[in-house]
């Protein structure tokens, strides 16, 4: 493998310390808009006035929370789950892709050969040592069995296979390659296998909200097994006993059902308006402003007509309330270079679950780690061109998965990226936009950027001058790219000649794909959080563990906290949620 390609794969995010650690005290929490309070210390838990109690309490009922709750019920635990909104979170709102392999029933039905060792070999390159080999191997070896557990609870999947590279499969395909496994050098290191299992849940032609197809099935199963669910219940404060064990949580919830329904409507409208247009698109300020008006109405209700309740967790409490990508002040504090990106989450991704853990002494890791998705295909033509940084220097294989490209661009190239096309590829991109199977958002992004965001130069030298590239660097990159595209030399990023087209037909174009591109928003999600024991999901603190406290999903560092591939966060939510439930039930080592 070339030194350039090896360097691109050799990531260790722990080598980059969090440049903005969690500040001590409560001021930062208030500055970030979080109404989290310091824990209540209870000398005699039996004498405290609890309103409800259960073996396990789940804070945040998204993908990780519902996995913990459902598995806990199967282990014989009583479960109370609370959620600030209506549940589901980003797991229900996402594109419904679940990363699974090792020989799932859907893979078998589609004729896809896979095994846990091949899955491990591939993910080892993506996870970058963020979890131990033992944990990653367990994740891979249990993947097929976990997938069947999901299906046993009604999660709907289907075996229609899409073999090509894409950011999201055609609407009638439900198994595809959601990663970089089809691209070099990955395909040379381990045999590719389609591991993107898309939920068979039709949501029109929209690639969002599909995750609800799996989440709803799991929630229905959990409710049928006896889960008590408190929606519209915001977790504000943990309770600790004299030894520092987490024994419960205080929630704020609406006393009147009609007020609760009104709050739910306001939140739904806020989310709809705020996600209507990407934050950098013209007109987005208007839609975001309307969304904030509805959010302000919801917040007004929260501040005036709620009641407090204390819920006791007899055996353990699970924090599973998502990341913090939808809390701009937190993103600005921990990961300012990603602040211009488009938040990929829901209003519940506000960091409250992470900060609840911090109040109990929990340690955090990788809080500055953000997954930014710069997909270049479709249109296929963009991936056949080249991507350069602000100096005009190429830095990736353009057919890699979007999160890999985004990571290289933001972390090592100043957030700058420009798609370079010639006349032939520019015209091909417009044709690609109308290919069968291209989704509406893929088509629209292509058209808008080709017509309104592309800068043009008669020659490479002319384009370099207009873009501010180093002329010699850019000329050398175009020449090297053309030699590789013609098969005259090997590409240093392992891109095959049939994945490239020579850039020879003027005029030449540059499309801004940077982190702050005005017409090409880059979706971002946080992947750092609470540090946990990988065997149990129990939350760590300096010198040990926090008794009684567990974290799962994007509240915690997990499988996808280095580089994300589609469906890996959903899979990690299920894996880590079930892990916490097993530990609380006493079937894994815990303090």
PDB file of N, CA and C in Angstrom, residues 320-410:
ATOM      1  N   UNK A 320     -29.027   7.234  27.712  1.00  0.00           N
ATOM      2  CA  UNK A 320     -29.060   6.927  26.274  1.00  0.00           C
ATOM      3  C   UNK A 320     -29.814   8.032  25.540  1.00  0.00           C
ATOM      4  N   UNK A 321     -29.429   9.279  25.811  1.00  0.00           N
ATOM      5  CA  UNK A 321     -30.172  10.434  25.315  1.00  0.00           C
ATOM      6  C   UNK A 321     -29.515  11.120  24.120  1.00  0.00           C
ATOM      7  N   UNK A 322     -28.630  10.432  23.404  1.00  0.00           N
ATOM      8  CA  UNK A 322     -28.077  10.979  22.174  1.00  0.00           C
ATOM      9  C   UNK A 322     -26.848  11.839  22.364  1.00  0.00           C
ATOM     10  N   UNK A 323     -26.366  12.404  21.259  1.00  0.00           N
ATOM     11  CA  UNK A 323     -25.175  13.238  21.275  1.00  0.00           C
ATOM     12  C   UNK A 323     -25.507  14.694  21.539  1.00  0.00           C
ATOM     13  N   UNK A 324     -24.704  15.626  20.958  1.00  0.00           N
ATOM     14  CA  UNK A 324     -24.972  17.040  21.208  1.00  0.00           C
ATOM     15  C   UNK A 324     -24.858  17.896  19.954  1.00  0.00           C
ATOM     16  N   UNK A 325     -25.048  17.296  18.791  1.00  0.00           N
ATOM     17  CA  UNK A 325     -24.878  18.045  17.553  1.00  0.00           C
ATOM     18  C   UNK A 325     -25.931  19.139  17.395  1.00  0.00           C
ATOM     19  N   UNK A 326     -27.071  19.014  18.057  1.00  0.00           N
ATOM     20  CA  UNK A 326     -28.120  20.031  17.958  1.00  0.00           C
ATOM     21  C   UNK A 326     -28.067  21.034  19.102  1.00  0.00           C
ATOM     22  N   UNK A 327     -26.901  21.143  19.727  1.00  0.00           N
ATOM     23  CA  UNK A 327     -26.652  22.175  20.731  1.00  0.00           C
ATOM     24  C   UNK A 327     -25.493  23.032  20.223  1.00  0.00           C
ATOM     25  N   UNK A 328     -25.782  24.091  19.436  1.00  0.00           N
ATOM     26  CA  UNK A 328     -24.705  24.875  18.809  1.00  0.00           C
ATOM     27  C   UNK A 328     -23.652  25.387  19.779  1.00  0.00           C
ATOM     28  N   UNK A 329     -24.001  25.880  20.982  1.00  0.00           N
ATOM     29  CA  UNK A 329     -22.931  26.336  21.879  1.00  0.00           C
ATOM     30  C   UNK A 329     -21.981  25.215  22.292  1.00  0.00           C
ATOM     31  N   UNK A 330     -22.505  23.998  22.489  1.00  0.00           N
ATOM     32  CA  UNK A 330     -21.625  22.877  22.832  1.00  0.00           C
ATOM     33  C   UNK A 330     -20.725  22.515  21.666  1.00  0.00           C
ATOM     34  N   UNK A 331     -21.282  22.505  20.457  1.00  0.00           N
ATOM     35  CA  UNK A 331     -20.467  22.206  19.276  1.00  0.00           C
ATOM     36  C   UNK A 331     -19.384  23.265  19.113  1.00  0.00           C
ATOM     37  N   UNK A 332     -19.741  24.520  19.314  1.00  0.00           N
ATOM     38  CA  UNK A 332     -18.759  25.592  19.196  1.00  0.00           C
ATOM     39  C   UNK A 332     -17.652  25.444  20.232  1.00  0.00           C
ATOM     40  N   UNK A 333     -18.003  24.952  21.410  1.00  0.00           N
ATOM     41  CA  UNK A 333     -17.009  24.776  22.473  1.00  0.00           C
ATOM     42  C   UNK A 333     -16.065  23.611  22.179  1.00  0.00           C
ATOM     43  N   UNK A 334     -16.625  22.469  21.815  1.00  0.00           N
ATOM     44  CA  UNK A 334     -15.819  21.258  21.681  1.00  0.00           C
ATOM     45  C   UNK A 334     -15.262  21.043  20.275  1.00  0.00           C
ATOM     46  N   UNK A 335     -15.985  21.457  19.251  1.00  0.00           N
ATOM     47  CA  UNK A 335     -15.576  21.155  17.874  1.00  0.00           C
ATOM     48  C   UNK A 335     -15.888  22.340  16.965  1.00  0.00           C
ATOM     49  N   UNK A 336     -15.274  23.485  17.189  1.00  0.00           N
ATOM     50  CA  UNK A 336     -15.632  24.693  16.427  1.00  0.00           C
ATOM     51  C   UNK A 336     -15.435  24.560  14.930  1.00  0.00           C
ATOM     52  N   UNK A 337     -14.503  23.711  14.510  1.00  0.00           N
ATOM     53  CA  UNK A 337     -14.266  23.558  13.073  1.00  0.00           C
ATOM     54  C   UNK A 337     -15.452  22.923  12.356  1.00  0.00           C
ATOM     55  N   UNK A 338     -16.345  22.275  13.120  1.00  0.00           N
ATOM     56  CA  UNK A 338     -17.521  21.649  12.522  1.00  0.00           C
ATOM     57  C   UNK A 338     -18.793  22.485  12.702  1.00  0.00           C
ATOM     58  N   UNK A 339     -18.676  23.612  13.387  1.00  0.00           N
ATOM     59  CA  UNK A 339     -19.851  24.440  13.660  1.00  0.00           C
ATOM     60  C   UNK A 339     -20.582  24.893  12.396  1.00  0.00           C
ATOM     61  N   UNK A 340     -19.892  25.130  11.253  1.00  0.00           N
ATOM     62  CA  UNK A 340     -20.631  25.534  10.051  1.00  0.00           C
ATOM     63  C   UNK A 340     -21.440  24.403   9.411  1.00  0.00           C
ATOM     64  N   UNK A 341     -21.244  23.165   9.845  1.00  0.00           N
ATOM     65  CA  UNK A 341     -21.916  22.034   9.215  1.00  0.00           C
ATOM     66  C   UNK A 341     -23.400  21.960   9.526  1.00  0.00           C
ATOM     67  N   UNK A 342     -24.069  21.057   8.843  1.00  0.00           N
ATOM     68  CA  UNK A 342     -25.497  20.839   9.022  1.00  0.00           C
ATOM     69  C   UNK A 342     -25.705  19.808  10.118  1.00  0.00           C
ATOM     70  N   UNK A 343     -26.350  20.164  11.239  1.00  0.00           N
ATOM     71  CA  UNK A 343     -26.559  19.193  12.319  1.00  0.00           C
ATOM     72  C   UNK A 343     -27.408  18.013  11.842  1.00  0.00           C
ATOM     73  N   UNK A 344     -26.868  16.822  12.018  1.00  0.00           N
ATOM     74  CA  UNK A 344     -27.586  15.614  11.634  1.00  0.00           C
ATOM     75  C   UNK A 344     -28.084  14.948  12.917  1.00  0.00           C
ATOM     76  N   UNK A 345     -29.261  15.361  13.357  1.00  0.00           N
ATOM     77  CA  UNK A 345     -29.813  14.834  14.594  1.00  0.00           C
ATOM     78  C   UNK A 345     -31.189  15.406  14.833  1.00  0.00           C
ATOM     79  N   UNK A 346     -31.681  15.239  16.034  1.00  0.00           N
ATOM     80  CA  UNK A 346     -32.971  15.781  16.419  1.00  0.00           C
ATOM     81  C   UNK A 346     -32.784  16.679  17.636  1.00  0.00           C
ATOM     82  N   UNK A 347     -33.844  17.363  18.050  1.00  0.00           N
ATOM     83  CA  UNK A 347     -33.734  18.324  19.144  1.00  0.00           C
ATOM     84  C   UNK A 347     -33.247  17.679  20.437  1.00  0.00           C
ATOM     85  N   UNK A 348     -33.457  16.380  20.586  1.00  0.00           N
ATOM     86  CA  UNK A 348     -32.986  15.685  21.775  1.00  0.00           C
ATOM     87  C   UNK A 348     -31.486  15.512  21.828  1.00  0.00           C
ATOM     88  N   UNK A 349     -30.800  15.725  20.709  1.00  0.00           N
ATOM     89  CA  UNK A 349     -29.337  15.612  20.678  1.00  0.00           C
ATOM     90  C   UNK A 349     -28.719  16.903  21.193  1.00  0.00           C
ATOM     91  N   UNK A 350     -28.990  17.193  22.468  1.00  0.00           N
ATOM     92  CA  UNK A 350     -28.570  18.459  23.058  1.00  0.00           C
ATOM     93  C   UNK A 350     -27.477  18.308  24.117  1.00  0.00           C
ATOM     94  N   UNK A 351     -26.982  17.091  24.310  1.00  0.00           N
ATOM     95  CA  UNK A 351     -25.902  16.866  25.262  1.00  0.00           C
ATOM     96  C   UNK A 351     -26.336  16.675  26.702  1.00  0.00           C
ATOM     97  N   UNK A 352     -27.638  16.678  26.958  1.00  0.00           N
ATOM     98  CA  UNK A 352     -28.111  16.606  28.341  1.00  0.00           C
ATOM     99  C   UNK A 352     -27.730  15.289  29.009  1.00  0.00           C
ATOM    100  N   UNK A 353     -27.819  14.181  28.281  1.00  0.00           N
ATOM    101  CA  UNK A 353     -27.461  12.894  28.875  1.00  0.00           C
ATOM    102  C   UNK A 353     -25.991  12.820  29.240  1.00  0.00           C
ATOM    103  N   UNK A 354     -25.143  13.350  28.376  1.00  0.00           N
ATOM    104  CA  UNK A 354     -23.709  13.366  28.659  1.00  0.00           C
ATOM    105  C   UNK A 354     -23.437  14.191  29.906  1.00  0.00           C
ATOM    106  N   UNK A 355     -24.044  15.365  29.989  1.00  0.00           N
ATOM    107  CA  UNK A 355     -23.777  16.251  31.121  1.00  0.00           C
ATOM    108  C   UNK A 355     -24.394  15.732  32.410  1.00  0.00           C
ATOM    109  N   UNK A 356     -25.490  14.984  32.351  1.00  0.00           N
ATOM    110  CA  UNK A 356     -25.994  14.321  33.554  1.00  0.00           C
ATOM    111  C   UNK A 356     -24.925  13.394  34.120  1.00  0.00           C
ATOM    112  N   UNK A 357     -24.291  12.629  33.226  1.00  0.00           N
ATOM    113  CA  UNK A 357     -23.226  11.737  33.668  1.00  0.00           C
ATOM    114  C   UNK A 357     -22.061  12.495  34.273  1.00  0.00           C
ATOM    115  N   UNK A 358     -21.710  13.647  33.678  1.00  0.00           N
ATOM    116  CA  UNK A 358     -20.601  14.452  34.181  1.00  0.00           C
ATOM    117  C   UNK A 358     -20.878  14.928  35.607  1.00  0.00           C
ATOM    118  N   UNK A 359     -22.139  15.266  35.913  1.00  0.00           N
ATOM    119  CA  UNK A 359     -22.452  15.726  37.271  1.00  0.00           C
ATOM    120  C   UNK A 359     -22.204  14.639  38.313  1.00  0.00           C
ATOM    121  N   UNK A 360     -22.219  13.373  37.880  1.00  0.00           N
ATOM    122  CA  UNK A 360     -21.955  12.266  38.811  1.00  0.00           C
ATOM    123  C   UNK A 360     -20.485  11.877  38.832  1.00  0.00           C
ATOM    124  N   UNK A 361     -19.646  12.660  38.195  1.00  0.00           N
ATOM    125  CA  UNK A 361     -18.207  12.392  38.198  1.00  0.00           C
ATOM    126  C   UNK A 361     -17.709  11.604  37.009  1.00  0.00           C
ATOM    127  N   UNK A 362     -18.552  11.398  35.993  1.00  0.00           N
ATOM    128  CA  UNK A 362     -18.158  10.598  34.838  1.00  0.00           C
ATOM    129  C   UNK A 362     -17.089  11.296  34.005  1.00  0.00           C
ATOM    130  N   UNK A 363     -16.233  10.494  33.399  1.00  0.00           N
ATOM    131  CA  UNK A 363     -15.216  11.000  32.473  1.00  0.00           C
ATOM    132  C   UNK A 363     -15.781  11.041  31.062  1.00  0.00           C
ATOM    133  N   UNK A 364     -15.317  11.980  30.269  1.00  0.00           N
ATOM    134  CA  UNK A 364     -15.694  12.058  28.857  1.00  0.00           C
ATOM    135  C   UNK A 364     -14.464  11.816  27.996  1.00  0.00           C
ATOM    136  N   UNK A 365     -14.715  11.383  26.767  1.00  0.00           N
ATOM    137  CA  UNK A 365     -13.644  11.187  25.792  1.00  0.00           C
ATOM    138  C   UNK A 365     -14.126  11.610  24.420  1.00  0.00           C
ATOM    139  N   UNK A 366     -13.196  12.111  23.615  1.00  0.00           N
ATOM    140  CA  UNK A 366     -13.447  12.398  22.194  1.00  0.00           C
ATOM    141  C   UNK A 366     -14.600  13.367  21.984  1.00  0.00           C
ATOM    142  N   UNK A 367     -14.762  14.319  22.903  1.00  0.00           N
ATOM    143  CA  UNK A 367     -15.858  15.276  22.760  1.00  0.00           C
ATOM    144  C   UNK A 367     -15.676  16.178  21.534  1.00  0.00           C
ATOM    145  N   UNK A 368     -14.478  16.295  21.041  1.00  0.00           N
ATOM    146  CA  UNK A 368     -14.254  17.064  19.824  1.00  0.00           C
ATOM    147  C   UNK A 368     -14.375  16.255  18.555  1.00  0.00           C
ATOM    148  N   UNK A 369     -14.742  14.981  18.688  1.00  0.00           N
ATOM    149  CA  UNK A 369     -14.813  14.090  17.528  1.00  0.00           C
ATOM    150  C   UNK A 369     -16.190  14.192  16.876  1.00  0.00           C
ATOM    151  N   UNK A 370     -16.214  14.592  15.626  1.00  0.00           N
ATOM    152  CA  UNK A 370     -17.454  14.758  14.866  1.00  0.00           C
ATOM    153  C   UNK A 370     -17.323  14.016  13.547  1.00  0.00           C
ATOM    154  N   UNK A 371     -18.372  13.323  13.162  1.00  0.00           N
ATOM    155  CA  UNK A 371     -18.397  12.663  11.854  1.00  0.00           C
ATOM    156  C   UNK A 371     -19.071  13.605  10.859  1.00  0.00           C
ATOM    157  N   UNK A 372     -18.326  14.016   9.827  1.00  0.00           N
ATOM    158  CA  UNK A 372     -18.829  14.928   8.799  1.00  0.00           C
ATOM    159  C   UNK A 372     -18.869  14.184   7.472  1.00  0.00           C
ATOM    160  N   UNK A 373     -20.002  14.191   6.802  1.00  0.00           N
ATOM    161  CA  UNK A 373     -20.226  13.331   5.635  1.00  0.00           C
ATOM    162  C   UNK A 373     -20.158  14.127   4.344  1.00  0.00           C
ATOM    163  N   UNK A 374     -19.045  14.007   3.634  1.00  0.00           N
ATOM    164  CA  UNK A 374     -18.904  14.656   2.339  1.00  0.00           C
ATOM    165  C   UNK A 374     -19.004  13.600   1.238  1.00  0.00           C
ATOM    166  N   UNK A 375     -20.235  13.251   0.874  1.00  0.00           N
ATOM    167  CA  UNK A 375     -20.455  12.257  -0.180  1.00  0.00           C
ATOM    168  C   UNK A 375     -20.260  12.897  -1.552  1.00  0.00           C
ATOM    169  N   UNK A 376     -19.598  12.156  -2.447  1.00  0.00           N
ATOM    170  CA  UNK A 376     -19.370  12.638  -3.802  1.00  0.00           C
ATOM    171  C   UNK A 376     -20.104  11.804  -4.847  1.00  0.00           C
ATOM    172  N   UNK A 377     -20.854  10.808  -4.442  1.00  0.00           N
ATOM    173  CA  UNK A 377     -21.558   9.964  -5.412  1.00  0.00           C
ATOM    174  C   UNK A 377     -22.837   9.430  -4.780  1.00  0.00           C
ATOM    175  N   UNK A 378     -23.980   9.585  -5.482  1.00  0.00           N
ATOM    176  CA  UNK A 378     -24.128  10.244  -6.776  1.00  0.00           C
ATOM    177  C   UNK A 378     -24.048  11.773  -6.663  1.00  0.00           C
ATOM    178  N   UNK A 379     -23.753  12.427  -7.823  1.00  0.00           N
ATOM    179  CA  UNK A 379     -23.603  11.870  -9.169  1.00  0.00           C
ATOM    180  C   UNK A 379     -22.274  11.129  -9.331  1.00  0.00           C
ATOM    181  N   UNK A 380     -22.283  10.108 -10.113  1.00  0.00           N
ATOM    182  CA  UNK A 380     -21.075   9.322 -10.338  1.00  0.00           C
ATOM    183  C   UNK A 380     -19.936  10.184 -10.867  1.00  0.00           C
ATOM    184  N   UNK A 381     -20.290  11.186 -11.665  1.00  0.00           N
ATOM    185  CA  UNK A 381     -19.267  12.016 -12.306  1.00  0.00           C
ATOM    186  C   UNK A 381     -18.416  12.761 -11.297  1.00  0.00           C
ATOM    187  N   UNK A 382     -18.999  13.176 -10.169  1.00  0.00           N
ATOM    188  CA  UNK A 382     -18.201  13.886  -9.165  1.00  0.00           C
ATOM    189  C   UNK A 382     -17.135  12.968  -8.584  1.00  0.00           C
ATOM    190  N   UNK A 383     -17.487  11.713  -8.386  1.00  0.00           N
ATOM    191  CA  UNK A 383     -16.509  10.760  -7.881  1.00  0.00           C
ATOM    192  C   UNK A 383     -15.470  10.374  -8.914  1.00  0.00           C
ATOM    193  N   UNK A 384     -15.767  10.630 -10.193  1.00  0.00           N
ATOM    194  CA  UNK A 384     -14.792  10.341 -11.254  1.00  0.00           C
ATOM    195  C   UNK A 384     -13.815  11.494 -11.460  1.00  0.00           C
ATOM    196  N   UNK A 385     -14.151  12.660 -10.889  1.00  0.00           N
ATOM    197  CA  UNK A 385     -13.234  13.787 -10.930  1.00  0.00           C
ATOM    198  C   UNK A 385     -12.280  13.712  -9.754  1.00  0.00           C
ATOM    199  N   UNK A 386     -11.706  14.849  -9.392  1.00  0.00           N
ATOM    200  CA  UNK A 386     -10.790  14.828  -8.248  1.00  0.00           C
ATOM    201  C   UNK A 386     -11.176  15.903  -7.234  1.00  0.00           C
ATOM    202  N   UNK A 387     -10.857  15.646  -5.973  1.00  0.00           N
ATOM    203  CA  UNK A 387     -11.132  16.572  -4.883  1.00  0.00           C
ATOM    204  C   UNK A 387      -9.807  17.137  -4.391  1.00  0.00           C
ATOM    205  N   UNK A 388      -9.716  18.458  -4.318  1.00  0.00           N
ATOM    206  CA  UNK A 388      -8.469  19.095  -3.887  1.00  0.00           C
ATOM    207  C   UNK A 388      -8.744  20.014  -2.699  1.00  0.00           C
ATOM    208  N   UNK A 389      -7.680  20.337  -1.964  1.00  0.00           N
ATOM    209  CA  UNK A 389      -7.807  21.247  -0.829  1.00  0.00           C
ATOM    210  C   UNK A 389      -7.584  22.686  -1.275  1.00  0.00           C
ATOM    211  N   UNK A 390      -7.423  23.578  -0.302  1.00  0.00           N
ATOM    212  CA  UNK A 390      -7.272  24.991  -0.626  1.00  0.00           C
ATOM    213  C   UNK A 390      -6.005  25.333  -1.363  1.00  0.00           C
ATOM    214  N   UNK A 391      -5.014  24.428  -1.377  1.00  0.00           N
ATOM    215  CA  UNK A 391      -3.778  24.642  -2.129  1.00  0.00           C
ATOM    216  C   UNK A 391      -3.853  24.064  -3.544  1.00  0.00           C
ATOM    217  N   UNK A 392      -4.972  23.364  -3.818  1.00  0.00           N
ATOM    218  CA  UNK A 392      -5.083  22.695  -5.112  1.00  0.00           C
ATOM    219  C   UNK A 392      -4.486  21.313  -5.106  1.00  0.00           C
ATOM    220  N   UNK A 393      -4.276  20.747  -3.903  1.00  0.00           N
ATOM    221  CA  UNK A 393      -3.633  19.437  -3.746  1.00  0.00           C
ATOM    222  C   UNK A 393      -4.692  18.366  -3.477  1.00  0.00           C
ATOM    223  N   UNK A 394      -4.621  17.277  -4.198  1.00  0.00           N
ATOM    224  CA  UNK A 394      -5.555  16.162  -3.989  1.00  0.00           C
ATOM    225  C   UNK A 394      -5.201  15.436  -2.694  1.00  0.00           C
ATOM    226  N   UNK A 395      -6.258  14.934  -1.956  1.00  0.00           N
ATOM    227  CA  UNK A 395      -5.970  14.344  -0.650  1.00  0.00           C
ATOM    228  C   UNK A 395      -6.772  13.095  -0.319  1.00  0.00           C
ATOM    229  N   UNK A 396      -7.635  12.609  -1.213  1.00  0.00           N
ATOM    230  CA  UNK A 396      -8.417  11.406  -0.930  1.00  0.00           C
ATOM    231  C   UNK A 396      -8.662  10.596  -2.200  1.00  0.00           C
ATOM    232  N   UNK A 397      -9.129   9.368  -1.977  1.00  0.00           N
ATOM    233  CA  UNK A 397      -9.780   8.596  -3.033  1.00  0.00           C
ATOM    234  C   UNK A 397     -11.230   9.071  -3.055  1.00  0.00           C
ATOM    235  N   UNK A 398     -11.647   9.644  -4.154  1.00  0.00           N
ATOM    236  CA  UNK A 398     -12.958  10.287  -4.233  1.00  0.00           C
ATOM    237  C   UNK A 398     -14.123   9.306  -4.173  1.00  0.00           C
ATOM    238  N   UNK A 399     -13.849   8.005  -4.236  1.00  0.00           N
ATOM    239  CA  UNK A 399     -14.926   7.022  -4.135  1.00  0.00           C
ATOM    240  C   UNK A 399     -15.090   6.490  -2.721  1.00  0.00           C
ATOM    241  N   UNK A 400     -14.291   6.992  -1.769  1.00  0.00           N
ATOM    242  CA  UNK A 400     -14.445   6.562  -0.387  1.00  0.00           C
ATOM    243  C   UNK A 400     -15.795   6.994   0.170  1.00  0.00           C
ATOM    244  N   UNK A 401     -16.152   6.364   1.283  1.00  0.00           N
ATOM    245  CA  UNK A 401     -17.380   6.732   1.982  1.00  0.00           C
ATOM    246  C   UNK A 401     -17.276   8.172   2.478  1.00  0.00           C
ATOM    247  N   UNK A 402     -18.412   8.853   2.537  1.00  0.00           N
ATOM    248  CA  UNK A 402     -18.436  10.278   2.832  1.00  0.00           C
ATOM    249  C   UNK A 402     -17.782  10.684   4.137  1.00  0.00           C
ATOM    250  N   UNK A 403     -17.914   9.877   5.189  1.00  0.00           N
ATOM    251  CA  UNK A 403     -17.320  10.246   6.468  1.00  0.00           C
ATOM    252  C   UNK A 403     -15.803  10.189   6.417  1.00  0.00           C
ATOM    253  N   UNK A 404     -15.250   9.272   5.657  1.00  0.00           N
ATOM    254  CA  UNK A 404     -13.788   9.208   5.487  1.00  0.00           C
ATOM    255  C   UNK A 404     -13.305  10.454   4.754  1.00  0.00           C
ATOM    256  N   UNK A 405     -14.019  10.839   3.703  1.00  0.00           N
ATOM    257  CA  UNK A 405     -13.636  12.038   2.958  1.00  0.00           C
ATOM    258  C   UNK A 405     -13.761  13.270   3.848  1.00  0.00           C
ATOM    259  N   UNK A 406     -14.885  13.367   4.584  1.00  0.00           N
ATOM    260  CA  UNK A 406     -15.087  14.512   5.461  1.00  0.00           C
ATOM    261  C   UNK A 406     -14.029  14.616   6.535  1.00  0.00           C
ATOM    262  N   UNK A 407     -13.612  13.472   7.078  1.00  0.00           N
ATOM    263  CA  UNK A 407     -12.593  13.470   8.113  1.00  0.00           C
ATOM    264  C   UNK A 407     -11.266  13.981   7.565  1.00  0.00           C
ATOM    265  N   UNK A 408     -10.877  13.507   6.399  1.00  0.00           N
ATOM    266  CA  UNK A 408      -9.638  13.976   5.793  1.00  0.00           C
ATOM    267  C   UNK A 408      -9.703  15.479   5.504  1.00  0.00           C
ATOM    268  N   UNK A 409     -10.867  15.924   5.042  1.00  0.00           N
ATOM    269  CA  UNK A 409     -11.002  17.325   4.647  1.00  0.00           C
ATOM    270  C   UNK A 409     -10.928  18.265   5.852  1.00  0.00           C
ATOM    271  N   UNK A 410     -11.688  17.938   6.918  1.00  0.00           N
ATOM    272  CA  UNK A 410     -11.766  18.856   8.049  1.00  0.00           C
ATOM    273  C   UNK A 410     -10.561  18.726   8.973  1.00  0.00           C
TER     274      UNK A 410
END
